[in-house]
Amino acid sequence: MDTDLLKTFLEVSRTRHFGNAAENLYLTRSAVSFRIKQLEGILGVELFERLRNNIQPTPAGERMLGHAEAVLNAWERAKQDITLNQQHSTQLTITAGHNIWDAYLQPYLQPLHLGLDGVSLRTEVLSESVMTRQLIERSLDIAITFDPPKLDEIELVKLAQIRLFLVSKQKGLNIEQASNQAYIKVDWGTAFNITHAQAFTMLPVPILHTSSARMALDFLLNNGGCAFLPEVLIEEYIANGTLHYVDNAGVITRNVYGAYWAENERLANVEQAIAILSAGFANAVD
């Protein structure tokens, strides 16, 4: 299997356009079309419905997405594993769910780099379903997530607790007044969505629904409105008066978990990384 075929397939799936995929991959449109036909020939199925200005994956194409991502991730990891230099004898793959990086993980990259002697790091942001699948396939070492998979042989460690506040550019708003503001809904996982549906029915239909807290913050600063954002992202703007807490909106907490296989051959390095990631939370609790 030529991995370039899979990369082309994923880019066409992402852009839903042969021309845009060709531009992003620095190929001609005919080269992209040829690669897709090659892949379809190998698999014996059509992967896309080629409607005018509307390229859509077929059911087989939808099923192929996860497999293509898994194969490319495994191949990239294999290349890195076999080319580790003398200073780095082990590689750890750490994946995070959407918004984990902005809300929690960013300050820990340097401590991980300095604290894991002889270990190279591979980090990715993945959806919950892809992380779970890669845990099952044992193609990653640590999954950091709000909604950890409950699987046999998977160890779960609570790493942190994130506090989410409803904030606005307008000062002095209460939750009832916020219902008249433009609302930006950030996806903070299953438990958040349940709480949101039960306790915040007064908020309007979102003007923007996003899986990126950073994108929501930028949109809020540029356009106004309100959004649930984590303490770490808003503290600077609260301090300088750019953003304000919405009165009587309360706070929603989300726990961050680390998930890993108990029988990982790199277990000592995994446990060391988990200790580094949970140190800040342990100190806060103490």
Tab-separated table of C-alpha atoms in Angstrom:
chain	number	residue	atom	x	y	z
A	1	MET	CA	0.000	0.000	0.000
A	2	ASP	CA	1.386	3.404	-1.026
A	3	THR	CA	0.831	5.760	1.913
A	4	ASP	CA	0.541	8.670	-0.547
A	5	LEU	CA	-2.748	7.134	-1.689
A	6	LEU	CA	-4.069	7.268	1.873
A	7	LYS	CA	-2.859	10.842	2.382
A	8	THR	CA	-4.626	11.870	-0.818
A	9	PHE	CA	-7.792	10.052	0.232
A	10	LEU	CA	-7.824	11.841	3.600
A	11	GLU	CA	-7.235	15.241	2.001
A	12	VAL	CA	-10.083	14.768	-0.479
A	13	SER	CA	-12.290	13.612	2.422
A	14	ARG	CA	-11.356	16.725	4.377
A	15	THR	CA	-11.790	19.274	1.577
A	16	ARG	CA	-14.604	17.468	-0.323
A	17	HIS	CA	-12.990	18.918	-3.446
A	18	PHE	CA	-10.440	17.398	-5.846
A	19	GLY	CA	-9.059	20.801	-6.874
A	20	ASN	CA	-8.553	22.031	-3.301
A	21	ALA	CA	-6.972	18.719	-2.307
A	22	ALA	CA	-4.603	18.979	-5.290
A	23	GLU	CA	-3.598	22.514	-4.284
A	24	ASN	CA	-2.967	21.510	-0.664
A	25	LEU	CA	-0.906	18.489	-1.716
A	26	TYR	CA	1.000	20.393	-4.443
A	27	LEU	CA	-0.312	18.024	-7.098
A	28	THR	CA	-2.317	18.384	-10.268
A	29	ARG	CA	-6.021	17.643	-10.128
A	30	SER	CA	-5.538	14.719	-12.506
A	31	ALA	CA	-2.864	13.251	-10.195
A	32	VAL	CA	-5.279	13.400	-7.244
A	33	SER	CA	-8.034	11.782	-9.307
A	34	PHE	CA	-5.629	9.055	-10.460
A	35	ARG	CA	-4.533	8.279	-6.897
A	36	ILE	CA	-8.132	7.952	-5.727
A	37	LYS	CA	-8.909	5.627	-8.639
A	38	GLN	CA	-5.818	3.572	-7.726
A	39	LEU	CA	-6.987	3.219	-4.142
A	40	GLU	CA	-10.506	2.325	-5.243
A	41	GLY	CA	-9.021	-0.279	-7.575
A	42	ILE	CA	-7.007	-1.840	-4.760
A	43	LEU	CA	-10.046	-1.954	-2.445
A	44	GLY	CA	-12.567	-2.872	-5.121
A	45	VAL	CA	-15.091	-0.231	-4.001
A	46	GLU	CA	-15.932	3.381	-4.786
A	47	LEU	CA	-14.844	5.737	-2.016
A	48	PHE	CA	-16.500	8.942	-3.241
A	49	GLU	CA	-19.705	9.972	-4.963
A	50	ARG	CA	-18.518	12.352	-7.662
A	51	LEU	CA	-21.359	14.820	-7.982
A	52	ARG	CA	-20.775	18.219	-9.534
A	53	ASN	CA	-19.190	20.517	-6.927
A	54	ASN	CA	-20.214	18.040	-4.255
A	55	ILE	CA	-17.732	15.248	-3.510
A	56	GLN	CA	-19.127	13.023	-0.758
A	57	PRO	CA	-17.680	9.825	0.758
A	58	THR	CA	-19.655	6.682	0.065
A	59	PRO	CA	-20.500	4.433	3.039
A	60	ALA	CA	-17.311	2.503	2.207
A	61	GLY	CA	-15.399	5.795	2.131
A	62	GLU	CA	-16.724	6.735	5.561
A	63	ARG	CA	-15.560	3.379	6.937
A	64	MET	CA	-12.182	3.826	5.283
A	65	LEU	CA	-11.481	7.126	7.088
A	66	GLY	CA	-10.609	5.568	10.438
A	67	HIS	CA	-8.506	2.845	8.846
A	68	ALA	CA	-6.552	5.335	6.746
A	69	GLU	CA	-5.783	7.482	9.783
A	70	ALA	CA	-4.730	4.430	11.795
A	71	VAL	CA	-2.414	3.136	9.047
A	72	LEU	CA	-0.729	6.520	8.558
A	73	ASN	CA	-0.310	7.052	12.301
A	74	ALA	CA	1.183	3.573	12.701
A	75	TRP	CA	3.528	4.159	9.762
A	76	GLU	CA	4.709	7.528	11.097
A	77	ARG	CA	5.303	6.028	14.515
A	78	ALA	CA	7.197	3.074	12.997
A	79	LYS	CA	9.478	5.451	11.065
A	80	GLN	CA	10.194	7.443	14.203
A	81	ASP	CA	10.745	4.354	16.355
A	82	ILE	CA	13.381	2.844	14.076
A	83	THR	CA	15.237	6.123	13.542
A	84	LEU	CA	15.542	7.146	17.195
A	85	ASN	CA	18.988	8.578	17.813
A	86	GLN	CA	21.398	7.572	20.557
A	87	GLN	CA	20.015	10.173	22.959
A	88	HIS	CA	16.428	8.965	22.609
A	89	SER	CA	15.943	5.239	22.983
A	90	THR	CA	12.156	5.337	23.558
A	91	GLN	CA	9.223	7.165	22.030
A	92	LEU	CA	5.957	7.943	23.840
A	93	THR	CA	2.829	8.799	21.899
A	94	ILE	CA	0.522	11.089	23.874
A	95	THR	CA	-2.818	12.091	22.393
A	96	ALA	CA	-5.286	14.635	23.707
A	97	GLY	CA	-8.943	15.272	23.033
A	98	HIS	CA	-10.167	18.560	21.605
A	99	ASN	CA	-9.690	21.524	23.960
A	100	ILE	CA	-7.406	19.544	26.307
A	101	TRP	CA	-4.355	21.325	24.927
A	102	ASP	CA	-5.717	24.855	25.505
A	103	ALA	CA	-7.400	24.098	28.834
A	104	TYR	CA	-4.737	21.936	30.473
A	105	LEU	CA	-1.869	20.365	28.561
A	106	GLN	CA	0.130	23.244	27.078
A	107	PRO	CA	2.179	24.105	30.227
A	108	TYR	CA	3.237	20.451	30.607
A	109	LEU	CA	5.047	19.932	27.314
A	110	GLN	CA	8.322	21.381	28.602
A	111	PRO	CA	8.217	19.455	31.941
A	112	LEU	CA	7.575	16.265	29.960
A	113	HIS	CA	10.490	17.010	27.649
A	114	LEU	CA	12.847	17.736	30.540
A	115	GLY	CA	11.541	15.053	32.909
A	116	LEU	CA	11.563	12.078	30.541
A	117	ASP	CA	15.248	11.485	29.980
A	118	GLY	CA	16.016	9.565	26.792
A	119	VAL	CA	12.401	9.721	25.599
A	120	SER	CA	11.164	11.397	22.434
A	121	LEU	CA	7.554	12.587	22.362
A	122	ARG	CA	4.854	12.340	19.738
A	123	THR	CA	1.734	14.392	20.470
A	124	GLU	CA	-1.544	14.575	18.554
A	125	VAL	CA	-5.032	16.012	19.014
A	126	LEU	CA	-7.657	13.399	18.154
A	127	SER	CA	-11.379	12.848	18.511
A	128	GLU	CA	-12.590	10.632	21.354
A	129	SER	CA	-13.550	7.829	18.973
A	130	VAL	CA	-10.156	7.785	17.267
A	131	MET	CA	-8.333	7.841	20.619
A	132	THR	CA	-10.393	4.927	21.891
A	133	ARG	CA	-9.746	2.945	18.743
A	134	GLN	CA	-5.997	3.605	18.946
A	135	LEU	CA	-5.968	2.579	22.600
A	136	ILE	CA	-7.633	-0.688	21.635
A	137	GLU	CA	-5.085	-1.140	18.839
A	138	ARG	CA	-2.280	-0.192	21.277
A	139	SER	CA	-0.922	2.336	18.808
A	140	LEU	CA	-0.689	5.081	21.431
A	141	ASP	CA	0.676	5.180	24.972
A	142	ILE	CA	-1.405	7.778	26.822
A	143	ALA	CA	-4.804	9.230	25.934
A	144	ILE	CA	-5.718	12.462	27.749
A	145	THR	CA	-9.443	13.079	27.689
A	146	PHE	CA	-12.519	14.422	29.444
A	147	ASP	CA	-14.486	11.254	28.683
A	148	PRO	CA	-12.168	8.248	29.153
A	149	PRO	CA	-13.051	4.867	27.670
A	150	LYS	CA	-14.097	2.242	30.192
A	151	LEU	CA	-12.189	-0.761	28.910
A	152	ASP	CA	-10.697	-3.782	30.618
A	153	GLU	CA	-6.940	-3.509	31.187
A	154	ILE	CA	-7.034	0.280	30.783
A	155	GLU	CA	-5.742	2.279	33.748
A	156	LEU	CA	-7.411	5.631	34.418
A	157	VAL	CA	-5.767	8.424	36.391
A	158	LYS	CA	-7.427	11.729	37.237
A	159	LEU	CA	-4.908	14.365	36.117
A	160	ALA	CA	-6.690	17.661	36.698
A	161	GLN	CA	-9.977	19.453	37.166
A	162	ILE	CA	-10.898	22.216	34.714
A	163	ARG	CA	-13.274	24.995	35.737
A	164	LEU	CA	-15.425	26.505	32.982
A	165	PHE	CA	-16.972	29.951	33.416
A	166	LEU	CA	-19.577	31.730	31.327
A	167	VAL	CA	-17.916	35.011	30.313
A	168	SER	CA	-18.881	38.027	28.241
A	169	LYS	CA	-17.283	41.236	26.954
A	170	GLN	CA	-20.183	43.154	28.544
A	171	LYS	CA	-19.838	43.909	32.248
A	172	GLY	CA	-22.579	43.245	34.795
A	173	LEU	CA	-24.629	40.694	32.883
A	174	ASN	CA	-26.582	38.012	34.722
A	175	ILE	CA	-27.603	34.690	33.207
A	176	GLU	CA	-31.033	36.004	32.148
A	177	GLN	CA	-29.503	39.007	30.363
A	178	ALA	CA	-26.922	36.755	28.731
A	179	SER	CA	-29.780	34.985	26.956
A	180	ASN	CA	-30.057	38.102	24.762
A	181	GLN	CA	-26.374	37.919	23.801
A	182	ALA	CA	-24.865	36.028	20.894
A	183	TYR	CA	-23.823	32.635	22.247
A	184	ILE	CA	-20.707	30.676	21.320
A	185	LYS	CA	-20.978	27.010	22.270
A	186	VAL	CA	-17.749	25.152	22.896
A	187	ASP	CA	-17.784	21.360	22.918
A	188	TRP	CA	-16.450	20.305	26.325
A	189	GLY	CA	-17.499	16.661	26.059
A	190	THR	CA	-20.462	14.485	26.961
A	191	ALA	CA	-20.883	15.424	30.634
A	192	PHE	CA	-20.749	19.145	29.801
A	193	ASN	CA	-23.360	18.740	27.076
A	194	ILE	CA	-25.696	16.968	29.513
A	195	THR	CA	-25.300	19.695	32.165
A	196	HIS	CA	-25.655	22.377	29.509
A	197	ALA	CA	-28.897	20.860	28.193
A	198	GLN	CA	-30.365	20.606	31.712
A	199	ALA	CA	-29.282	23.883	33.311
A	200	PHE	CA	-28.771	26.397	30.504
A	201	THR	CA	-31.851	26.118	28.350
A	202	MET	CA	-32.211	29.919	28.513
A	203	LEU	CA	-29.140	30.429	26.322
A	204	PRO	CA	-29.913	31.080	22.644
A	205	VAL	CA	-29.066	28.930	19.642
A	206	PRO	CA	-25.288	29.300	19.168
A	207	ILE	CA	-24.028	31.730	16.559
A	208	LEU	CA	-20.887	29.590	16.547
A	209	HIS	CA	-20.490	25.964	17.623
A	210	THR	CA	-16.853	24.905	17.834
A	211	SER	CA	-14.559	22.226	19.238
A	212	SER	CA	-11.781	24.817	19.713
A	213	ALA	CA	-11.727	26.925	22.885
A	214	ARG	CA	-9.061	29.151	21.344
A	215	MET	CA	-11.272	29.817	18.312
A	216	ALA	CA	-14.214	30.585	20.604
A	217	LEU	CA	-12.105	33.046	22.607
A	218	ASP	CA	-10.928	34.857	19.471
A	219	PHE	CA	-14.487	35.041	18.143
A	220	LEU	CA	-15.750	36.361	21.481
A	221	LEU	CA	-13.041	39.055	21.668
A	222	ASN	CA	-13.746	40.193	18.108
A	223	ASN	CA	-17.526	39.978	18.034
A	224	GLY	CA	-18.817	39.990	21.611
A	225	GLY	CA	-21.345	37.541	23.034
A	226	CYS	CA	-20.722	34.924	25.725
A	227	ALA	CA	-19.137	31.490	26.014
A	228	PHE	CA	-18.043	28.877	28.542
A	229	LEU	CA	-14.248	29.068	28.675
A	230	PRO	CA	-11.585	27.631	31.017
A	231	GLU	CA	-9.903	29.639	33.739
A	232	VAL	CA	-6.461	29.344	32.191
A	233	LEU	CA	-7.599	31.026	28.961
A	234	ILE	CA	-9.600	33.870	30.457
A	235	GLU	CA	-7.696	34.905	33.595
A	236	GLU	CA	-5.608	37.509	31.720
A	237	TYR	CA	-8.712	39.047	30.111
A	238	ILE	CA	-10.664	39.012	33.372
A	239	ALA	CA	-7.762	40.766	35.117
A	240	ASN	CA	-7.496	43.555	32.533
A	241	GLY	CA	-11.267	44.033	32.236
A	242	THR	CA	-11.633	42.808	28.652
A	243	LEU	CA	-13.894	39.924	29.740
A	244	HIS	CA	-16.293	39.597	32.668
A	245	TYR	CA	-17.985	36.714	34.473
A	246	VAL	CA	-21.717	36.374	33.852
A	247	ASP	CA	-23.386	36.696	37.256
A	248	ASN	CA	-25.202	33.696	38.801
A	249	ALA	CA	-24.093	31.419	35.923
A	250	GLY	CA	-22.114	29.247	38.316
A	251	VAL	CA	-19.183	27.122	37.240
A	252	ILE	CA	-19.035	23.810	35.391
A	253	THR	CA	-16.146	21.504	36.295
A	254	ARG	CA	-14.664	18.849	34.030
A	255	ASN	CA	-12.140	16.232	35.072
A	256	VAL	CA	-9.178	15.438	32.841
A	257	TYR	CA	-8.080	11.786	32.789
A	258	GLY	CA	-5.051	9.936	31.531
A	259	ALA	CA	-5.765	6.472	30.082
A	260	TYR	CA	-3.120	3.851	29.285
A	261	TRP	CA	-2.618	0.092	28.962
A	262	ALA	CA	-1.432	-1.497	32.204
A	263	GLU	CA	0.762	-3.949	30.277
A	264	ASN	CA	2.507	-1.385	28.080
A	265	GLU	CA	6.125	-2.370	27.440
A	266	ARG	CA	7.043	1.263	28.152
A	267	LEU	CA	5.061	1.267	31.413
A	268	ALA	CA	7.854	2.846	33.480
A	269	ASN	CA	8.018	5.815	31.083
A	270	VAL	CA	4.219	6.015	30.910
A	271	GLU	CA	3.905	6.134	34.711
A	272	GLN	CA	6.648	8.767	34.876
A	273	ALA	CA	4.779	10.889	32.337
A	274	ILE	CA	1.509	10.439	34.240
A	275	ALA	CA	3.253	11.588	37.438
A	276	ILE	CA	4.467	14.748	35.694
A	277	LEU	CA	1.028	15.453	34.236
A	278	SER	CA	-0.753	14.975	37.571
A	279	ALA	CA	1.777	16.876	39.738
A	280	GLY	CA	0.084	20.246	39.310
A	281	PHE	CA	-3.315	18.869	40.307
A	282	ALA	CA	-1.851	17.035	43.321
A	283	ASN	CA	-0.228	20.267	44.535
A	284	ALA	CA	-3.477	22.174	44.075
A	285	VAL	CA	-5.396	19.581	46.084
A	286	ASP	CA	-2.800	19.644	48.860
